[in-house]
PDB file of C-alpha atoms in Angstrom:
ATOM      1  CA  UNK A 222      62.910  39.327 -73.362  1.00  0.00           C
ATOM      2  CA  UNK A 223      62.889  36.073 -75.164  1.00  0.00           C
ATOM      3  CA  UNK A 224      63.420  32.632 -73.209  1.00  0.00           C
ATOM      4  CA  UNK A 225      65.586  30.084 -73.765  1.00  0.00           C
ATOM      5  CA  UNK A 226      65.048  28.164 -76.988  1.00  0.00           C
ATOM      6  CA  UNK A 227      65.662  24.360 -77.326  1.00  0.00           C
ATOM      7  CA  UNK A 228      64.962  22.064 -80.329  1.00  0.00           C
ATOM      8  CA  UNK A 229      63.865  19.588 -81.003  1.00  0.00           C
ATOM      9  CA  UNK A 230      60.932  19.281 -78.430  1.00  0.00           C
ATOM     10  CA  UNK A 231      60.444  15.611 -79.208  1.00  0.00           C
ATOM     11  CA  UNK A 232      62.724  13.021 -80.482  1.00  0.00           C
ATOM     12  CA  UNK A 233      62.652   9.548 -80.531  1.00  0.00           C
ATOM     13  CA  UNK A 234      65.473   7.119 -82.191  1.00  0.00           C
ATOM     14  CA  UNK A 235      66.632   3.704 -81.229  1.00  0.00           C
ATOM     15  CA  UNK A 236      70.238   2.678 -79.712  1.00  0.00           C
ATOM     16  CA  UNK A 237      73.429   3.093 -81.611  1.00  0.00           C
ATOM     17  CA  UNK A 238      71.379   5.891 -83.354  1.00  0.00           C
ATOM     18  CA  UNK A 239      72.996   9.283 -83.154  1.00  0.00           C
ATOM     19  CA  UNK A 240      71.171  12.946 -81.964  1.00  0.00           C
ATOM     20  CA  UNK A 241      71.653  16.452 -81.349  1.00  0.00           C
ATOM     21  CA  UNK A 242      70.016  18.837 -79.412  1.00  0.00           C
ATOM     22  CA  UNK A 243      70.144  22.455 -80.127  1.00  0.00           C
ATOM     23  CA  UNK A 244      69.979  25.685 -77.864  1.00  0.00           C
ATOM     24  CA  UNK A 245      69.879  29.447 -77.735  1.00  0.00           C
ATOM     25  CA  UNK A 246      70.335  30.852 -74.551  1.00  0.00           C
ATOM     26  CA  UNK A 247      69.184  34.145 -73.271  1.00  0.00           C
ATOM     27  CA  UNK A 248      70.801  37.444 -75.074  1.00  0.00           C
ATOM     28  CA  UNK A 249      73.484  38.299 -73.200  1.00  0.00           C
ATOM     29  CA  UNK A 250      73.919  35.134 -70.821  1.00  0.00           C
ATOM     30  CA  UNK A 251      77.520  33.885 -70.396  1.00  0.00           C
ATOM     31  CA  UNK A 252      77.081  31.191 -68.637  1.00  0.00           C
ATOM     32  CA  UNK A 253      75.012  27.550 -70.729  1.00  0.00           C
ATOM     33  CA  UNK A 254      74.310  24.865 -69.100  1.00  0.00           C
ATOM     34  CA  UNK A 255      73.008  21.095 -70.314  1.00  0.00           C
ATOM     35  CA  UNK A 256      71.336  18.819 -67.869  1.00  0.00           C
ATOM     36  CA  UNK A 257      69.703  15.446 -67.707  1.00  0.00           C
ATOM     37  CA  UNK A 258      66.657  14.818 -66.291  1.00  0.00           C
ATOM     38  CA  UNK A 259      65.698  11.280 -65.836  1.00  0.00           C
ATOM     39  CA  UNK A 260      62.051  10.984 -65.250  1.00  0.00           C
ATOM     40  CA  UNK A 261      61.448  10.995 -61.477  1.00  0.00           C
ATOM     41  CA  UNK A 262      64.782  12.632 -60.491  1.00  0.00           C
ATOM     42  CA  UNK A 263      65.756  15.617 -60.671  1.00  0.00           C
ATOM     43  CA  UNK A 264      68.557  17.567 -63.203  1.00  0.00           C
ATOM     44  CA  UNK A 265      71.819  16.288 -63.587  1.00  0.00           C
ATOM     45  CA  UNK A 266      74.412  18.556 -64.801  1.00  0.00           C
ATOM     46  CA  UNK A 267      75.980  17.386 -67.787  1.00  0.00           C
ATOM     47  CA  UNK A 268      78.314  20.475 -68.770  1.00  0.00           C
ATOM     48  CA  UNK A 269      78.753  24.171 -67.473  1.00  0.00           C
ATOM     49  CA  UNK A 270      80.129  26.977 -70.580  1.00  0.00           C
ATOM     50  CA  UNK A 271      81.241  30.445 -69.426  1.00  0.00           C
ATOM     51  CA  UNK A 272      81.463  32.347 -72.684  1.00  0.00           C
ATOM     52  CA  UNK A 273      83.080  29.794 -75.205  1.00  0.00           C
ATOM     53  CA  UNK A 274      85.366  27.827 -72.811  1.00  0.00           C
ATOM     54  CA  UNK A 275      84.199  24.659 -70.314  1.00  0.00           C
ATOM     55  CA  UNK A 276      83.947  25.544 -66.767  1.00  0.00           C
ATOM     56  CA  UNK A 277      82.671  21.665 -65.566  1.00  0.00           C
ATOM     57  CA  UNK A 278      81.974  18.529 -67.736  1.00  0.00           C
ATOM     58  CA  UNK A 279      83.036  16.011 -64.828  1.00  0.00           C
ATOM     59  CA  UNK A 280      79.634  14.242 -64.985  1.00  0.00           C
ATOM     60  CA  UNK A 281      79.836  14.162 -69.033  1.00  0.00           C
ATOM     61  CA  UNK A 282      79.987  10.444 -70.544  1.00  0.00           C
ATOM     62  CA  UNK A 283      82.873  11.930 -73.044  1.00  0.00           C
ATOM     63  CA  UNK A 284      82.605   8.470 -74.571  1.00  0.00           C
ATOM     64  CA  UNK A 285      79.375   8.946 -76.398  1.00  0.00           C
ATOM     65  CA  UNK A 286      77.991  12.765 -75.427  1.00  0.00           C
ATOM     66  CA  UNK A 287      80.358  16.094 -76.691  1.00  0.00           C
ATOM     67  CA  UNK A 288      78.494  19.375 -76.519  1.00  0.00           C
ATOM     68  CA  UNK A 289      80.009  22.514 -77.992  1.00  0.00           C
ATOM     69  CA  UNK A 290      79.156  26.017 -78.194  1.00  0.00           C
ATOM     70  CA  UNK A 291      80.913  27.533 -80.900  1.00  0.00           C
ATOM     71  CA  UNK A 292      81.166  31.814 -80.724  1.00  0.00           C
ATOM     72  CA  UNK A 293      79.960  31.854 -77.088  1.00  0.00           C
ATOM     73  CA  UNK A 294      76.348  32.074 -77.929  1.00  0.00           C
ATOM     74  CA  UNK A 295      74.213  28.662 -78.779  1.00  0.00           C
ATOM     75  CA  UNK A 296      75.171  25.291 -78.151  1.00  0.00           C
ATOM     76  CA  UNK A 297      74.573  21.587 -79.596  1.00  0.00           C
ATOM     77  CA  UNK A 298      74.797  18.682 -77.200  1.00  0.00           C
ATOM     78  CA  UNK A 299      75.502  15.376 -79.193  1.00  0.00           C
ATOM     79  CA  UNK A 300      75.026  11.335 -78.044  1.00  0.00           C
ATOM     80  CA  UNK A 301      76.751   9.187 -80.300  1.00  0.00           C
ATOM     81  CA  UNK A 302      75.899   6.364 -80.471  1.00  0.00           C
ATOM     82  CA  UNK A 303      72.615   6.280 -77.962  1.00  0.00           C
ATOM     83  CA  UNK A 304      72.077   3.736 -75.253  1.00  0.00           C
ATOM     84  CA  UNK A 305      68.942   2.973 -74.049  1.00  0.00           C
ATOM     85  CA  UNK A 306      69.451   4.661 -70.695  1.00  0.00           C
ATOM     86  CA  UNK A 307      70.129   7.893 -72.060  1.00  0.00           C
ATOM     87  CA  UNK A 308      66.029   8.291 -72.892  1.00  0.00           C
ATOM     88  CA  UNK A 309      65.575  11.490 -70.876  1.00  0.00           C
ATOM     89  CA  UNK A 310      64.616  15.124 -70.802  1.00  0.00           C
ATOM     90  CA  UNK A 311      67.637  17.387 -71.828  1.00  0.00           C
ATOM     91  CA  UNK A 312      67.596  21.319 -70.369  1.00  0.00           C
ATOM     92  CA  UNK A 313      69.358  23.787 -71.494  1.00  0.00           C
ATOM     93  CA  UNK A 314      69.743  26.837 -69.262  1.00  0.00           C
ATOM     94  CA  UNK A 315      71.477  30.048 -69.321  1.00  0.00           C
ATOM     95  CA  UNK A 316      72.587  32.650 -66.304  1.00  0.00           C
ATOM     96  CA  UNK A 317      73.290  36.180 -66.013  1.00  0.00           C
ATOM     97  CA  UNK A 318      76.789  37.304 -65.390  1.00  0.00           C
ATOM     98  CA  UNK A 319      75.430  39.137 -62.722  1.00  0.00           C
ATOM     99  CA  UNK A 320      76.105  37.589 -59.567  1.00  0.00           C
ATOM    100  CA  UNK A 321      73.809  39.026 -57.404  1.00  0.00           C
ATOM    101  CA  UNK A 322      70.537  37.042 -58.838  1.00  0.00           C
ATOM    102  CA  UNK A 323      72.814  33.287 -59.640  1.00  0.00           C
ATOM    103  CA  UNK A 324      69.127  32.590 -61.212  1.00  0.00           C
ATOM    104  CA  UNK A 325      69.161  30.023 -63.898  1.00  0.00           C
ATOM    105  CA  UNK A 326      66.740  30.262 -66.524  1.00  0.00           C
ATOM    106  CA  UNK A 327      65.744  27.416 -68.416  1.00  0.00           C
ATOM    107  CA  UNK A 328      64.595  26.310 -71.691  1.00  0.00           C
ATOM    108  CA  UNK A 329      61.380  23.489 -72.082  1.00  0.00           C
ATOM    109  CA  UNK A 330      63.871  20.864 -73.297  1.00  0.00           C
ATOM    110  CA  UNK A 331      64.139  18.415 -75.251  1.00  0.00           C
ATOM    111  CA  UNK A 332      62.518  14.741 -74.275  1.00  0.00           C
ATOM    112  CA  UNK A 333      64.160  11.707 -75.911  1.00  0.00           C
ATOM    113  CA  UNK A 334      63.504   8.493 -76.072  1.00  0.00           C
ATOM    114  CA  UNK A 335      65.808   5.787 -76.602  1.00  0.00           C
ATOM    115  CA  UNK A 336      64.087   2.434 -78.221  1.00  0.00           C
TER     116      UNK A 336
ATOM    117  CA  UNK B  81      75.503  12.979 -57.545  1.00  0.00           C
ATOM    118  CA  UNK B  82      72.412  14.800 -56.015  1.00  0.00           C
ATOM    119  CA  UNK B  83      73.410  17.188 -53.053  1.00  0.00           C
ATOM    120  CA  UNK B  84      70.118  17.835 -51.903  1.00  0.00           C
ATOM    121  CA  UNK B  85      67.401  15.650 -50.700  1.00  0.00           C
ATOM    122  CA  UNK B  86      64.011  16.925 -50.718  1.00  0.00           C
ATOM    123  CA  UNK B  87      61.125  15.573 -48.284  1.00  0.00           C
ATOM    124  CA  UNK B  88      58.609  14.693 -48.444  1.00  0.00           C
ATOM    125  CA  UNK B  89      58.804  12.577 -52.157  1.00  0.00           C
ATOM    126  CA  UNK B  90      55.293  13.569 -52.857  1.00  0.00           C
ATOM    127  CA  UNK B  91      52.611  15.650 -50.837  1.00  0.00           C
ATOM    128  CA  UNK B  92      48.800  15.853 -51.540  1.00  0.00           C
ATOM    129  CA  UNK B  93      46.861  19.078 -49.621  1.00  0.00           C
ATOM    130  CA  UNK B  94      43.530  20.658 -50.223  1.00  0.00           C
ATOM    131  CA  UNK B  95      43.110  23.996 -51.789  1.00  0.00           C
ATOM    132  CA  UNK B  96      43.951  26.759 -49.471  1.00  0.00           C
ATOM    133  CA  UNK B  97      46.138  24.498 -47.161  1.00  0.00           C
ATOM    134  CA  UNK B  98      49.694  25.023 -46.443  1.00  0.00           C
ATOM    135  CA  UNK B  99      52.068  23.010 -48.028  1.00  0.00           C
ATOM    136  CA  UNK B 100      55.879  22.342 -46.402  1.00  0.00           C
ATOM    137  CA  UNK B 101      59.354  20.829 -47.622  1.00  0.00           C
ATOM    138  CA  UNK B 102      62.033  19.966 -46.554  1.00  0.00           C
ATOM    139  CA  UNK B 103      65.713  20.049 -48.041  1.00  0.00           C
ATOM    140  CA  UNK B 104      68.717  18.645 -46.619  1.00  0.00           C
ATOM    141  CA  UNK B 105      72.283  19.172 -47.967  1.00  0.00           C
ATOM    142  CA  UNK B 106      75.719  17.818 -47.186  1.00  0.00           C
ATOM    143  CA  UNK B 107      78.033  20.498 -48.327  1.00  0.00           C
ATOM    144  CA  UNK B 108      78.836  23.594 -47.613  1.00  0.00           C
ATOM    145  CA  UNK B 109      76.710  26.388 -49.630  1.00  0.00           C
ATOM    146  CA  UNK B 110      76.824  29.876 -50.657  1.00  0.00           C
ATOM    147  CA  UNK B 111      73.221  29.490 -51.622  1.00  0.00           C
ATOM    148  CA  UNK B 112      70.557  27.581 -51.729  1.00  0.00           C
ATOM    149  CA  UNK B 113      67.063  27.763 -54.601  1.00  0.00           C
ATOM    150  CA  UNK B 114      64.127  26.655 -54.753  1.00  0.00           C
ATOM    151  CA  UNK B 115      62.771  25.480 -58.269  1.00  0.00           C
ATOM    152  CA  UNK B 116      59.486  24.505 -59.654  1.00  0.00           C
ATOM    153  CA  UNK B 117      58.810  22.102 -62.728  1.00  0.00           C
ATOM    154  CA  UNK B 118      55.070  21.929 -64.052  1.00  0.00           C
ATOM    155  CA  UNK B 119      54.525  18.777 -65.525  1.00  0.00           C
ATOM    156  CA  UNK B 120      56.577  18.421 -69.192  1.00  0.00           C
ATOM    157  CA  UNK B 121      58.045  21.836 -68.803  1.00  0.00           C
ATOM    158  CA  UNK B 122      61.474  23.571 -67.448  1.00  0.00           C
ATOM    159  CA  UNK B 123      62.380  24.746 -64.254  1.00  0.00           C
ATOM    160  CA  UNK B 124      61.275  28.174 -62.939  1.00  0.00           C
ATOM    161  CA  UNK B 125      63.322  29.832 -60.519  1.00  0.00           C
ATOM    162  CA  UNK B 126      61.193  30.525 -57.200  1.00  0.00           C
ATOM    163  CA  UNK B 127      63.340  31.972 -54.775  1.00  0.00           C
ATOM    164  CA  UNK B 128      67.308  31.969 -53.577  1.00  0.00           C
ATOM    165  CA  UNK B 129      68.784  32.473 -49.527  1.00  0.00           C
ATOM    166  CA  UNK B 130      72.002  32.950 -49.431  1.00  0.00           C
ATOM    167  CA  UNK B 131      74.233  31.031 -46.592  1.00  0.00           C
ATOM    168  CA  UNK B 132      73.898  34.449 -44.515  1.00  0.00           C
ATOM    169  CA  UNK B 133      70.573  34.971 -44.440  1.00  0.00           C
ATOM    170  CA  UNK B 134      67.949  32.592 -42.236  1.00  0.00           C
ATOM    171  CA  UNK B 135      64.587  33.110 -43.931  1.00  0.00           C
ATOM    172  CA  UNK B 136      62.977  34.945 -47.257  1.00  0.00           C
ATOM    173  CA  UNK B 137      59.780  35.632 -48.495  1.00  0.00           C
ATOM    174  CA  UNK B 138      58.348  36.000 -51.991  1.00  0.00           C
ATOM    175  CA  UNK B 139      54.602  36.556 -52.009  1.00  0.00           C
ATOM    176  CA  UNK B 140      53.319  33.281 -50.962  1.00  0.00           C
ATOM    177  CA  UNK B 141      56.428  31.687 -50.350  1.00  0.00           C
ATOM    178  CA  UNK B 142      58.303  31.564 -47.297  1.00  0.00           C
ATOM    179  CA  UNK B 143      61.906  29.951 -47.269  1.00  0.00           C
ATOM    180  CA  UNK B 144      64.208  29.249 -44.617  1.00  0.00           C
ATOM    181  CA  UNK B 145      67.722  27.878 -44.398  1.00  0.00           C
ATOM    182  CA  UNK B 146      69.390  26.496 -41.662  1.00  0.00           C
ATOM    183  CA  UNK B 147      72.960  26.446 -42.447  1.00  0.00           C
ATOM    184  CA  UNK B 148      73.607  24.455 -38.385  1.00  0.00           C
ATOM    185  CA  UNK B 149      71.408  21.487 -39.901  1.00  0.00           C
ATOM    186  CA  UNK B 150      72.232  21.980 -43.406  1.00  0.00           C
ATOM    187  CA  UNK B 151      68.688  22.211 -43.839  1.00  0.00           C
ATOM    188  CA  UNK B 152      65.777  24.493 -45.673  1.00  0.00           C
ATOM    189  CA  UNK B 153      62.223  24.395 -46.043  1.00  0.00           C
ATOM    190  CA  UNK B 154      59.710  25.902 -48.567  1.00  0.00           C
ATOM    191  CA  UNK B 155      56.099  26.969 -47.426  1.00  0.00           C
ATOM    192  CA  UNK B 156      53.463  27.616 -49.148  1.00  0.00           C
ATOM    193  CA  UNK B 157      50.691  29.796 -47.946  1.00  0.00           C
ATOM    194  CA  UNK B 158      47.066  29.475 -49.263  1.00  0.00           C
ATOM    195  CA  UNK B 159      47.701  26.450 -52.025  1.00  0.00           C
ATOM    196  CA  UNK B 160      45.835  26.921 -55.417  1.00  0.00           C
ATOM    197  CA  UNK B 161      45.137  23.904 -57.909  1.00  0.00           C
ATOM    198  CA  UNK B 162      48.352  25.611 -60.156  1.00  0.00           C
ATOM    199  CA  UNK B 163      50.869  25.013 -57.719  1.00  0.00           C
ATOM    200  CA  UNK B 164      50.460  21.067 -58.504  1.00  0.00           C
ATOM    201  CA  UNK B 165      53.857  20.943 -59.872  1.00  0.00           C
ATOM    202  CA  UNK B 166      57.242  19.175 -58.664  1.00  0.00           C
ATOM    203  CA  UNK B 167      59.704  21.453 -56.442  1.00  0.00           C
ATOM    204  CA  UNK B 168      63.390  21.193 -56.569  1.00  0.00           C
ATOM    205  CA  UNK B 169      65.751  22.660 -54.270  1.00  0.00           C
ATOM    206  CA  UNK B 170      69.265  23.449 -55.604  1.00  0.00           C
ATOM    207  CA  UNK B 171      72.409  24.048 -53.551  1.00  0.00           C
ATOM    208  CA  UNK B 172      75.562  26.560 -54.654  1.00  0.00           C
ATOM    209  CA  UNK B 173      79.109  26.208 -53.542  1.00  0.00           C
ATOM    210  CA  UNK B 174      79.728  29.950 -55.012  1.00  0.00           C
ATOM    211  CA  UNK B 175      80.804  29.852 -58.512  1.00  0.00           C
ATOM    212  CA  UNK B 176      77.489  29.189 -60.379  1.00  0.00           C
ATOM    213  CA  UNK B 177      77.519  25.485 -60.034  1.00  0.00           C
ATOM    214  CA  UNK B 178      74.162  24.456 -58.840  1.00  0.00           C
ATOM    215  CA  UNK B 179      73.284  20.564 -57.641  1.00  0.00           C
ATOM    216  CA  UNK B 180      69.509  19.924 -58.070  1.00  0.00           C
ATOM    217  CA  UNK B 181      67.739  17.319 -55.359  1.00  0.00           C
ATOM    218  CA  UNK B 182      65.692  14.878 -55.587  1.00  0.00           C
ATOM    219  CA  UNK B 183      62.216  17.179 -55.770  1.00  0.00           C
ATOM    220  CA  UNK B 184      59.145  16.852 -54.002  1.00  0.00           C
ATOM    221  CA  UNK B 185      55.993  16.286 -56.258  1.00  0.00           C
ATOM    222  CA  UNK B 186      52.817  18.566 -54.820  1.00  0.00           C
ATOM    223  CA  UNK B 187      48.764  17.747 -55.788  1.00  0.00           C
ATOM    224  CA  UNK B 188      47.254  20.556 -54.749  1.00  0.00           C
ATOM    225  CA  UNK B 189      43.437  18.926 -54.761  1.00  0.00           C
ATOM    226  CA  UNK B 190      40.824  21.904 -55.727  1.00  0.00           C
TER     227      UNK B 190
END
């Protein structure tokens, strides 16, 4: 079965710049999730999709990031405009309706850098 | 916010050594993961324990969960050079919602 896809791998722009990240979960995943991992740390959910709808964007800077995920399959995450403290790896990961494994699987993401 | 904090930060061991963290959470969990993140690539999944069971194995892993101490801890038996990766344990309140620690970075020295 294929993995979870992200794109770009790489991206580099400088602040006030705008990006968006692309990904394609699992076939057949419900639940998408986008987190932030600043180097060092470890992943910071940034929003939780069950199908089409939201389940949790509480830790989502709504100000400048919007992520969307249009017929309940892929998703784009957006940061508009970028601030230098957004340069970070962004995973996408997908999970199984099926309860009884709660394993996430995630993509390679997508490491940007913020000049 | 990170619910888990992982210990120790960074851990070097020779090949074929045992290598041991430590996770401590501060909420209540349904379950509790184990991650691992090679350098510049996602997470794999390693293992789950659910809040009812005390310890799990999975090859050369060995997990247990204290749920008393709010505490777990990963082993790993017989350490090869590709286990040099960073290890993440990840707590579940029940509805899918997983909060990722702080990691624990492992050199495993051949």
């Amino acid at each position: 079965e294929a993995g979870v896809a992200q794109s770009p791998r790489y991206k580099i722009i400088e602040k006030r710049q705008s990006v968006a990240f692309w990904c394609n979960p699992i076939s057949g995943h419900a639940t998408l999730y986008w987190y932030q991992q600043i180097l060092g740390q470890g992943p910071k959910l940034l929003i939780q999709f069950q199908n089409n709808g939201v389940v949790d964007d509480s830790q989502l800077p709504k100000d400048r990031f919007s992520a969307e995920r249009l017929k309940g399959v892929d998703s784009t995450l957006k940061i508009q405009p970028a601030k230098l403290e957004d340069s970070a790896v962004y995973l996408c990961a997908s999970s199984s309706p099926d309860r009884a494994t709660d394993t996430q699987y995630f993509g390679p993401g997508t490491r940007l850098t913020v000049l | 916010s990170q619910q888990g904090e992982e210990d120790p930060q960074a851990l070097s061991i020779q090949e074929g050594e045992n290598a041991t963290m430590n996770c401590s959470y501060k909420t209540s969990i349904n379950n509790l993961q184990w991650y691992r993140q090679n350098s510049g690539r996602g997470l794999v999944h390693l293992i789950l324990i659910r809040s009812n069971e005390r310890e799990k194995h999975s090859g050369r892993l060995r997990v247990t969960l204290d749920t008393s101490k709010k505490s777990s801890s990963l082993l790993i038996t017989a350490s090869r050079a590709a286990d040099t990766a960073s290890y993440f344990c990840a707590t579940d309140p029940g509805y899918q919602k997983v909060t990722f620690g702080t990691g624990t970075k492992l050199q495993v020295i051949p």
